[in-house]
Coordinates of C-alpha atoms and ligand atoms in Angstrom, one line a residue:
M11 CA 124.5 -12.9 167.2
P12 CA 124.0 -11.4 170.7
D13 CA 125.9 -13.2 173.5
P14 CA 123.4 -15.6 175.1
R15 CA 125.5 -15.9 178.3
A16 CA 124.0 -12.8 179.9
D17 CA 120.5 -13.9 179.0
L18 CA 121.1 -17.4 180.4
R19 CA 122.6 -16.0 183.6
S20 CA 119.5 -13.9 184.2
K21 CA 117.1 -16.7 183.2
F22 CA 118.9 -19.1 185.6
H23 CA 118.8 -16.6 188.5
V24 CA 117.1 -18.3 191.4
N25 CA 114.1 -16.0 191.1
N26 CA 113.6 -16.8 187.4
R27 CA 114.9 -20.3 187.3
Y28 CA 111.6 -22.2 187.7
S29 CA 109.6 -20.2 185.2
N30 CA 112.4 -20.8 182.6
F31 CA 113.8 -24.2 183.4
G32 CA 111.2 -25.9 185.4
P33 CA 112.3 -28.5 188.0
A34 CA 116.0 -28.1 187.0
L35 CA 118.7 -29.7 189.2
D36 CA 120.1 -27.2 191.7
S37 CA 122.6 -29.6 193.1
V38 CA 123.5 -33.2 193.5
K39 CA 125.2 -34.7 196.6
I40 CA 126.9 -38.0 196.0
C41 CA 128.0 -40.4 198.8
G42 CA 129.6 -43.7 198.2
F43 CA 130.0 -44.2 194.5
R44 CA 133.3 -45.2 192.8
G45 CA 135.4 -43.9 195.6
I46 CA 133.4 -40.6 195.9
A47 CA 132.8 -40.4 199.7
D48 CA 130.9 -37.1 199.9
L49 CA 130.7 -34.7 197.0
T50 CA 128.3 -31.9 196.3
V51 CA 128.1 -30.3 192.9
Q52 CA 126.1 -27.1 192.6
F53 CA 124.5 -26.2 189.2
Q54 CA 124.9 -22.4 188.9
F55 CA 124.2 -22.1 185.2
P56 CA 122.1 -24.1 182.8
I57 CA 125.2 -25.7 181.4
T58 CA 127.7 -27.3 183.8
A59 CA 131.0 -28.5 182.4
I60 CA 132.9 -30.9 184.6
S61 CA 136.6 -31.2 184.0
G62 CA 139.4 -33.0 185.8
L63 CA 142.0 -35.6 185.2
N64 CA 141.1 -39.0 183.9
G65 CA 139.4 -41.0 186.6
A66 CA 138.5 -37.9 188.7
G67 CA 134.8 -38.9 188.7
K68 CA 133.3 -36.7 186.0
S69 CA 131.2 -39.3 184.3
T70 CA 130.0 -40.6 187.7
V71 CA 128.5 -37.2 188.4
G72 CA 126.8 -36.9 185.0
Q73 CA 125.5 -40.5 185.1
L74 CA 124.0 -40.1 188.6
C75 CA 122.2 -36.9 187.5
L76 CA 120.2 -38.9 185.0
G77 CA 118.6 -40.9 187.7
A78 CA 116.9 -37.7 189.1
Y79 CA 113.7 -37.8 187.0
R80 CA 110.7 -39.9 186.1
K81 CA 109.9 -40.1 182.4
P82 CA 107.0 -37.8 181.5
T83 CA 103.8 -39.8 181.1
T84 CA 103.2 -38.0 177.8
V85 CA 106.5 -39.1 176.2
T86 CA 106.9 -42.4 174.6
D87 CA 110.2 -42.3 172.7
T88 CA 112.6 -41.9 175.6
R89 CA 113.5 -44.1 178.6
R90 CA 114.1 -43.3 182.2
F91 CA 117.4 -44.0 183.8
Y92 CA 118.2 -45.7 187.0
V93 CA 121.3 -45.7 189.1
R94 CA 121.7 -49.4 188.4
D95 CA 122.1 -48.6 184.6
F96 CA 125.5 -47.1 185.2
F97 CA 126.9 -49.0 188.2
P98 CA 127.0 -52.7 187.5
A99 CA 128.3 -54.7 190.4
S100 CA 129.8 -58.2 189.7
A101 CA 132.5 -60.5 190.9
A102 CA 134.9 -58.4 188.9
D103 CA 133.6 -55.2 190.4
P104 CA 132.3 -55.8 193.9
T105 CA 132.1 -52.3 195.3
P106 CA 131.1 -49.6 192.7
F107 CA 128.8 -48.5 195.6
G108 CA 128.2 -49.7 199.2
P109 CA 125.3 -50.6 201.4
T110 CA 125.0 -47.0 202.6
S111 CA 125.5 -45.2 199.2
S112 CA 123.1 -42.4 198.4
V113 CA 122.4 -39.6 196.0
V114 CA 120.6 -36.5 197.2
F115 CA 119.0 -34.4 194.4
E116 CA 118.0 -30.9 195.0
Y117 CA 115.4 -29.6 192.5
N118 CA 114.4 -26.1 191.8
T119 CA 110.7 -25.3 192.7
T120 CA 108.4 -22.3 192.4
D121 CA 109.7 -21.1 195.7
P122 CA 113.5 -20.3 195.4
N123 CA 113.9 -20.6 199.2
N124 CA 112.4 -24.0 199.3
P125 CA 113.9 -26.5 196.9
Q126 CA 112.7 -30.0 196.7
T127 CA 115.1 -32.6 198.1
L128 CA 114.9 -36.3 197.3
T129 CA 117.3 -39.1 198.1
V130 CA 117.9 -42.2 196.1
A131 CA 119.5 -44.7 198.5
R132 CA 120.3 -48.4 198.7
A133 CA 117.5 -50.2 200.6
A134 CA 118.2 -53.9 201.1
K135 CA 119.0 -55.0 197.5
E136 CA 117.4 -52.3 195.5
W137 CA 117.6 -48.6 195.0
S138 CA 114.7 -46.7 196.4
G139 CA 113.5 -43.1 196.4
Y140 CA 112.5 -42.7 192.7
K141 CA 108.8 -42.4 193.2
R142 CA 108.2 -38.7 194.1
Q143 CA 110.7 -37.5 191.5
P144 CA 109.6 -34.7 189.1
E145 CA 109.1 -35.6 185.5
R146 CA 111.6 -34.7 182.8
S147 CA 112.9 -36.1 179.5
C148 CA 116.5 -37.1 180.1
Y149 CA 119.1 -37.9 177.4
Y150 CA 122.5 -39.5 177.8
I151 CA 124.9 -38.7 175.0
G152 CA 127.6 -41.2 175.8
F153 CA 130.4 -42.4 173.7
T154 CA 128.4 -45.1 172.0
I155 CA 125.2 -43.3 171.4
Y156 CA 126.4 -42.3 168.0
I157 CA 128.6 -44.9 166.4
P158 CA 129.1 -44.6 162.7
K159 CA 126.8 -47.1 161.1
V160 CA 129.8 -48.7 159.2
E161 CA 131.3 -49.7 162.6
Q162 CA 127.9 -50.9 164.0
R163 CA 127.5 -53.1 160.8
D164 CA 124.0 -51.5 160.8
L165 CA 121.3 -52.8 158.4
S166 CA 122.1 -50.1 155.9
I167 CA 125.6 -51.7 155.6
Y168 CA 125.2 -55.4 155.8
R169 CA 121.9 -55.4 154.0
G170 CA 122.9 -52.5 151.9
A171 CA 121.9 -54.1 148.6
Q172 CA 118.4 -55.1 149.9
V173 CA 117.2 -52.1 151.8
A174 CA 114.2 -50.2 150.6
L175 CA 113.9 -46.5 151.0
G176 CA 111.0 -45.3 153.2
P177 CA 109.7 -41.8 153.9
Q178 CA 112.1 -38.9 154.3
R179 CA 112.3 -36.6 157.4
P180 CA 113.2 -33.1 156.3
I181 CA 115.9 -31.3 158.4
P182 CA 114.8 -27.6 158.7
Q183 CA 117.0 -25.0 157.3
D184 CA 117.9 -23.5 160.7
V185 CA 119.1 -27.0 161.9
R186 CA 121.1 -27.4 158.7
Q187 CA 122.7 -24.0 159.3
R188 CA 123.5 -24.8 162.9
V189 CA 125.3 -28.0 162.0
G190 CA 127.1 -26.2 159.3
R191 CA 128.2 -23.4 161.6
I192 CA 129.6 -25.8 164.2
L193 CA 131.6 -27.7 161.5
G194 CA 132.7 -24.7 159.6
Q195 CA 131.1 -25.9 156.4
Q196 CA 127.8 -25.3 154.7
Y197 CA 125.5 -27.9 153.3
D198 CA 123.4 -27.5 150.2
A199 CA 120.9 -29.9 151.6
L200 CA 120.4 -32.2 154.6
H201 CA 117.7 -34.7 155.4
F202 CA 117.0 -38.0 157.1
Q203 CA 116.1 -40.9 154.8
G204 CA 114.0 -43.8 156.2
I205 CA 115.2 -47.2 155.3
T206 CA 113.5 -50.6 155.8
H207 CA 114.5 -54.2 155.4
G208 CA 111.6 -56.6 156.2
Q209 CA 110.3 -55.6 159.7
R210 CA 113.4 -53.5 160.5
H211 CA 113.5 -49.8 160.1
G212 CA 116.3 -47.3 160.4
E213 CA 117.1 -43.7 159.4
L214 CA 120.2 -42.3 157.7
G215 CA 121.4 -38.7 157.5
I216 CA 121.9 -37.6 153.9
A217 CA 124.0 -34.6 153.0
Q218 CA 124.6 -32.6 149.8
R219 CA 127.8 -30.6 149.5
F220 CA 130.0 -29.5 146.7
G221 CA 127.6 -31.1 144.2
A222 CA 127.9 -34.5 145.7
Q223 CA 125.4 -36.5 147.8
Y224 CA 126.5 -38.8 150.6
S225 CA 124.8 -40.6 153.5
E226 CA 125.9 -41.0 157.1
N227 CA 127.7 -44.1 156.0
N228 CA 130.3 -41.9 154.3
M229 CA 130.2 -39.0 156.6
G230 CA 133.1 -38.0 158.9
F231 CA 132.5 -39.1 162.5
G232 CA 132.4 -35.5 163.8
E233 CA 129.9 -34.7 161.1
G234 CA 127.6 -37.6 161.9
R235 CA 127.8 -37.0 165.7
T236 CA 127.1 -33.3 165.4
L237 CA 124.1 -33.9 163.2
Y238 CA 122.8 -36.5 165.7
L239 CA 123.3 -34.2 168.6
V240 CA 121.8 -31.1 167.1
D241 CA 118.8 -33.0 165.7
L242 CA 118.1 -34.4 169.2
M243 CA 118.5 -31.2 171.1
E244 CA 116.2 -29.4 168.6
N245 CA 113.5 -32.1 168.6
S246 CA 113.4 -33.2 172.2
P247 CA 110.8 -31.6 174.5
V248 CA 111.8 -28.2 175.9
Q249 CA 113.4 -28.2 179.4
S250 CA 115.0 -31.6 178.9
L251 CA 118.1 -32.8 180.7
F252 CA 121.1 -33.7 178.6
V253 CA 124.2 -35.4 180.0
I254 CA 126.9 -35.3 177.4
E255 CA 130.2 -37.2 177.6
E256 CA 133.1 -35.2 176.2
P257 CA 131.2 -33.4 173.4
E258 CA 134.6 -32.4 171.9
T259 CA 135.0 -36.0 170.7
S260 CA 136.2 -36.0 167.1
L261 CA 135.8 -32.3 166.5
H262 CA 138.6 -29.9 165.5
G263 CA 139.5 -27.0 167.8
N264 CA 137.2 -24.4 166.3
A265 CA 134.3 -26.8 166.0
Q266 CA 134.6 -27.4 169.7
H267 CA 134.3 -23.7 170.3
E268 CA 131.4 -23.4 167.9
L269 CA 129.7 -26.4 169.6
A270 CA 129.9 -24.7 173.0
K271 CA 128.4 -21.6 171.4
Y272 CA 125.6 -23.8 170.0
L273 CA 125.0 -25.3 173.5
L274 CA 124.6 -21.8 175.0
D275 CA 122.2 -20.9 172.1
V276 CA 120.0 -24.0 172.4
C277 CA 119.7 -23.7 176.2
N278 CA 118.7 -20.1 175.7
R279 CA 116.0 -21.0 173.1
R280 CA 114.8 -24.3 174.5
H281 CA 115.7 -24.1 178.2
H282 CA 117.4 -27.5 178.5
Q283 CA 119.8 -28.2 181.3
I284 CA 123.1 -29.7 180.2
V285 CA 125.7 -31.5 182.3
L286 CA 128.8 -32.3 180.3
T287 CA 132.2 -33.9 181.0
T288 CA 135.1 -32.5 179.1
H289 CA 138.9 -32.2 178.6
S290 CA 138.5 -29.4 176.1
S291 CA 140.0 -25.9 176.9
S292 CA 138.0 -24.6 173.8
I293 CA 134.7 -25.6 175.4
L294 CA 135.6 -24.5 178.9
D295 CA 136.9 -21.1 177.7
T296 CA 133.7 -20.5 175.7
L297 CA 131.5 -21.1 178.7
P298 CA 131.2 -18.5 181.5
T299 CA 133.1 -19.2 184.8
E300 CA 130.0 -20.3 186.7
A301 CA 129.5 -23.1 184.2
R302 CA 132.8 -24.7 185.2
V303 CA 133.5 -27.3 187.9
M304 CA 136.7 -29.0 188.4
L305 CA 137.0 -32.3 190.2
L306 CA 140.1 -33.4 192.0
R307 CA 140.6 -36.9 193.3
D308 CA 143.3 -37.5 195.9
Q309 CA 143.9 -39.5 199.1
A310 CA 141.2 -37.5 200.9
G311 CA 138.6 -38.4 198.2
V312 CA 137.0 -36.4 195.4
S313 CA 136.3 -32.7 195.8
A314 CA 134.7 -30.1 193.6
F315 CA 136.2 -26.7 192.8
P316 CA 133.5 -24.6 191.2
M317 CA 134.4 -21.8 188.7
M318 CA 137.7 -23.5 187.9
S319 CA 138.6 -25.5 184.8
A320 CA 141.2 -28.3 184.8
A321 CA 143.0 -26.5 182.0
R322 CA 143.3 -23.3 184.0
A323 CA 144.4 -25.3 187.1
K324 CA 147.0 -27.1 185.0
S325 CA 148.5 -23.9 183.6
I326 CA 148.6 -22.5 187.2
L327 CA 150.3 -25.6 188.5
S328 CA 152.8 -25.9 185.7
G329 CA 153.6 -22.2 186.3
G330 CA 154.2 -23.1 189.9
H331 CA 157.1 -25.3 188.9
H332 CA 159.1 -22.2 188.0
R333 CA 158.0 -19.7 190.5
D334 CA 157.8 -19.9 194.3
L335 CA 154.4 -18.4 194.8
C336 CA 151.2 -18.5 192.7
V337 CA 149.1 -15.3 193.0
L338 CA 145.5 -15.5 191.8
V339 CA 143.6 -12.4 190.7
E340 CA 140.3 -11.9 188.9
D341 CA 141.2 -10.5 185.5
Q342 CA 143.9 -9.0 183.3
F343 CA 143.5 -5.5 184.7
A344 CA 144.0 -6.8 188.3
R345 CA 147.1 -8.6 187.0
L346 CA 148.6 -5.4 185.5
L347 CA 147.7 -3.4 188.7
L348 CA 149.2 -5.9 191.1
T349 CA 152.4 -6.2 188.9
E350 CA 153.0 -2.5 189.1
M351 CA 152.3 -2.3 192.8
V352 CA 154.8 -5.1 193.5
R353 CA 157.4 -3.5 191.1
R354 CA 157.3 -0.2 193.1
I355 CA 157.9 -1.9 196.4
D356 CA 159.9 -5.0 195.8
P357 CA 160.8 -5.6 192.1
T358 CA 162.7 -8.8 192.9
L359 CA 159.5 -10.3 194.2
L360 CA 158.2 -10.3 190.6
R361 CA 160.8 -13.0 189.9
C362 CA 159.3 -15.2 192.5
V363 CA 155.6 -14.9 191.8
E364 CA 153.4 -16.0 189.0
I365 CA 150.3 -13.9 188.7
H366 CA 147.3 -15.7 187.1
H367 CA 143.9 -14.2 186.3
V368 CA 141.2 -16.8 186.9
G369 CA 137.9 -15.1 186.0
D370 CA 136.0 -13.5 188.9
K371 CA 135.9 -13.3 192.6
K372 CA 134.3 -16.7 193.1
A373 CA 136.9 -18.3 190.8
V374 CA 139.7 -16.6 192.9
R375 CA 138.2 -18.1 196.1
S376 CA 137.8 -21.5 194.5
G377 CA 141.3 -21.4 193.2
A378 CA 142.7 -20.4 196.6
L379 CA 140.9 -23.4 198.2
L380 CA 142.3 -25.7 195.5
M381 CA 145.8 -24.4 196.2
Q382 CA 145.3 -25.0 199.9
R383 CA 144.0 -28.6 199.2
I384 CA 147.1 -29.5 197.2
A385 CA 149.4 -27.6 199.6
R386 CA 150.9 -25.2 197.0
P387 CA 152.1 -21.8 198.2
Y388 CA 149.6 -19.1 197.0
A389 CA 148.1 -15.8 197.7
A390 CA 144.9 -14.4 196.2
V391 CA 143.8 -10.8 195.6
R392 CA 140.2 -10.0 195.1
D393 CA 138.7 -6.7 194.0
A394 CA 138.0 -4.3 196.9
D395 CA 134.2 -4.5 196.7
V396 CA 134.3 -8.0 198.3
G397 CA 136.8 -7.6 201.1
P398 CA 139.7 -9.7 202.3
D399 CA 139.8 -13.2 203.9
P400 CA 143.3 -13.3 205.3
T401 CA 143.0 -16.7 207.0
N402 CA 142.5 -18.2 203.6
G403 CA 145.3 -16.2 202.0
I404 CA 142.9 -13.9 200.2
F405 CA 143.6 -10.1 200.2
S406 CA 142.0 -7.1 198.6
F407 CA 143.0 -4.2 196.4
P408 CA 142.9 -0.8 198.1
G409 CA 139.7 1.3 197.9
N410 CA 136.1 0.2 197.9
M411 CA 135.3 -0.3 194.3
P412 CA 136.6 -2.6 191.5
P413 CA 140.1 -1.6 190.5
E414 CA 139.1 -0.3 187.0
K415 CA 136.8 2.2 188.8
Q416 CA 139.4 3.1 191.4
V417 CA 141.9 3.8 188.6
Y418 CA 139.9 5.5 185.8
L419 CA 137.7 7.5 188.2
T420 CA 140.7 9.1 189.9
P421 CA 140.9 12.8 188.8
D422 CA 144.8 12.7 188.5
V423 CA 144.5 9.7 186.1
Q424 CA 141.9 11.5 184.0
S425 CA 144.1 14.6 183.7
H426 CA 147.1 12.4 182.8
L427 CA 145.2 10.5 180.1
L428 CA 143.9 13.8 178.7
E429 CA 147.4 15.3 178.6
K430 CA 149.0 12.2 177.1
F431 CA 146.4 10.9 174.7
G432 CA 144.0 13.8 174.4
V433 CA 141.1 11.7 175.7
D434 CA 138.4 12.9 178.1
V435 CA 137.7 9.7 180.1
L436 CA 134.2 10.6 181.4
H437 CA 133.2 12.0 178.1
A438 CA 134.3 8.8 176.3
F439 CA 132.4 6.6 178.7
A440 CA 129.3 8.8 178.4
Q441 CA 129.6 8.9 174.6
R442 CA 129.8 5.1 174.3
E443 CA 127.3 4.5 177.1
T444 CA 129.9 2.5 179.0
T445 CA 128.8 1.6 182.5
N446 CA 130.4 -1.8 182.9
H447 CA 133.9 -1.3 184.3
H448 CA 135.2 -4.4 182.5
D449 CA 134.8 -2.4 179.3
F450 CA 136.6 0.8 180.5
T451 CA 140.1 -0.1 179.2
K452 CA 138.8 -1.4 175.9
V453 CA 136.8 1.7 175.2
L454 CA 139.7 4.1 176.1
A455 CA 142.1 2.0 174.0
Q456 CA 139.8 2.2 171.0
E457 CA 139.3 6.0 171.5
T458 CA 143.1 6.5 171.6
D459 CA 144.2 3.8 169.1
T460 CA 146.4 2.3 171.8
L461 CA 147.0 -1.3 172.9
P462 CA 144.8 -2.0 175.9
D463 CA 147.6 -3.3 178.2
Y464 CA 149.8 -0.2 177.5
L465 CA 146.9 2.2 178.2
A466 CA 146.0 0.4 181.4
T467 CA 149.6 0.4 182.6
I468 CA 149.9 4.2 181.9
A469 CA 146.7 4.8 183.9
I470 CA 147.8 2.5 186.7
E471 CA 151.2 4.2 187.0
S472 CA 149.4 7.6 187.3
Y473 CA 147.0 6.1 189.9
L474 CA 149.8 4.7 192.0
D475 CA 151.6 8.1 191.9
S476 CA 148.3 9.7 193.1
I477 CA 147.4 7.4 196.0
G478 CA 151.0 7.0 197.3
V479 CA 152.9 3.9 198.4
D480 CA 151.3 3.7 201.9
E481 CA 148.0 2.7 200.3
F482 CA 149.3 -0.5 198.6
A483 CA 152.4 -1.4 200.7
P484 CA 150.3 -3.5 203.1
L485 CA 149.0 -5.7 200.2
V486 CA 152.5 -6.2 198.8
Q487 CA 153.8 -7.1 202.3
A488 CA 151.0 -9.6 202.8
I489 CA 152.0 -11.3 199.5
Q490 CA 155.7 -11.2 200.6
A491 CA 154.7 -13.0 203.8
R492 CA 153.1 -15.8 201.9
L493 CA 156.4 -16.7 200.2
P494 CA 157.7 -20.1 201.3
Q495 CA 160.7 -19.6 203.6
Ligands
ATP8 N1 134.9 -49.5 193.3 C1 135.6 -48.4 193.3 N2 136.1 -47.9 194.4 C2 136.9 -46.7 194.4 N3 137.1 -46.0 193.3 C3 136.5 -46.5 192.1 C4 135.8 -47.7 192.1 N4 135.4 -47.9 190.8 C5 135.9 -46.8 190.1 N5 136.6 -46.0 190.9 C6 137.2 -44.7 190.5 O1 136.4 -44.1 189.6 C7 137.1 -43.7 188.4 C8 136.2 -43.6 187.2 O2 135.3 -42.6 187.4 P1 134.7 -41.8 186.2 O3 134.4 -42.7 185.1 O4 133.6 -40.9 186.7 O5 135.9 -40.9 185.9 P2 136.1 -39.7 184.7 O6 136.5 -38.5 185.5 O7 134.8 -39.6 183.9 O8 137.3 -40.2 183.9 P3 137.6 -40.1 182.3 O9 138.2 -38.7 182.1 O10 138.7 -41.1 182.1 O11 136.4 -40.4 181.6 C9 138.2 -44.7 188.3 O12 139.4 -44.2 187.6 C10 138.6 -44.9 189.8 O13 139.4 -43.9 190.2
MG9 MG1 134.4 -40.1 181.9

């Protein structure tokens, strides 16, 4: 299956966003809810995965997004959400919000330079500002939206002996295959069975597998929840908004990864917008960097760090316990390059630094701001095409192109690789139509039956010989200077 991430990226580009996703949410600004004083979350991809420690404010963001739309007049089977649905105030909970609390929604419109902005705010005793909102079907997949019927004591359980079977609702083959792919198991058949008892009606998922038939009442929880979710996402109107709480709930590791792939696929086909909360590294790793936002709550309030995941931040922070300085770079190639630069100038410095690759230039910047916020020593190195920002501890690799291009397009490197591995670099790129520099190492490693990190390091050594130490000494010195005294 082709990777839908690139498609989604281009479909969600500001110039194409409205035609594909309609009045999607561009951002939400939250002031005065559950200790969130002033927080803006930008939606840079059709799926936004919010991670962070327990209590960071993830669900608060998702729940407030649901209050952004009116229910389409043509739709009868969904409800609209209001702020009051999620923020009950009582004697036990006097201040989930205050008299000046507000949510500012920014919606995408036909004019990318002119988004629509609307504010829902506390006016006297009610919330106001809902009227001029755009229309959209909204779904909240919370923790209790799918409870196994056995636990609900649903009518199919407590009236089990007396229920009559009603009409069946077939589940198309593609939906069956999607559910099966997520769970790593294939069904022989899958449908919904209507059931009635007096005036009451219900529906039960029925599966056939390994020659046996069983209903939702005997399904695994992950199985039932996945069937419920996929059925809803396939049958809701296109361009719906889904807010999903911890979709990893009750799924094994690979199923979490497959579920994230499904979410990318369904957004690509049906142009939904998804805001999800998660603690799952499998889900975060499957989504592209611009789909991630990490929330951090501390004395100063709650802040958002786009492009970061809590899992990535945790690995950086736990690394920081052992090393004095955390250095953030974009990708593995940058990590190898910086390691060899440091080794040539100050090998002992390698003992004191922990080099992490965090994704791309925006993730490097976001990670640097996170380190600043939590007062951890750090340095960050971006590719040369963006330039340095030394006041924020962000430096650049030498040259003016991404490091893969700097390295593999250097004639000395090309001669060295030809001599050592017998590979003609430019010919190999042309042969395989390789224009994306992120693929350079992979292509050459395949051509030469070599491990990618080994090949990259050989090329990097030759590159450093060629440009000479004066070219990269300033970068290494800038990192040395960031070491805590
Ligand atoms: N009245 C209040 N004033 C200040 N802070 C509050 C108030 N009510 C709740 N909070 C904060 O909000 C948090 C709950 O927010 P939310 O449910 O959005 O967190 P979450 O990130 O979804 O957490 P989890 O991962 O556990 O689901 C509480 O842990 C608390 O820190
Ligand atoms: Mg939550």
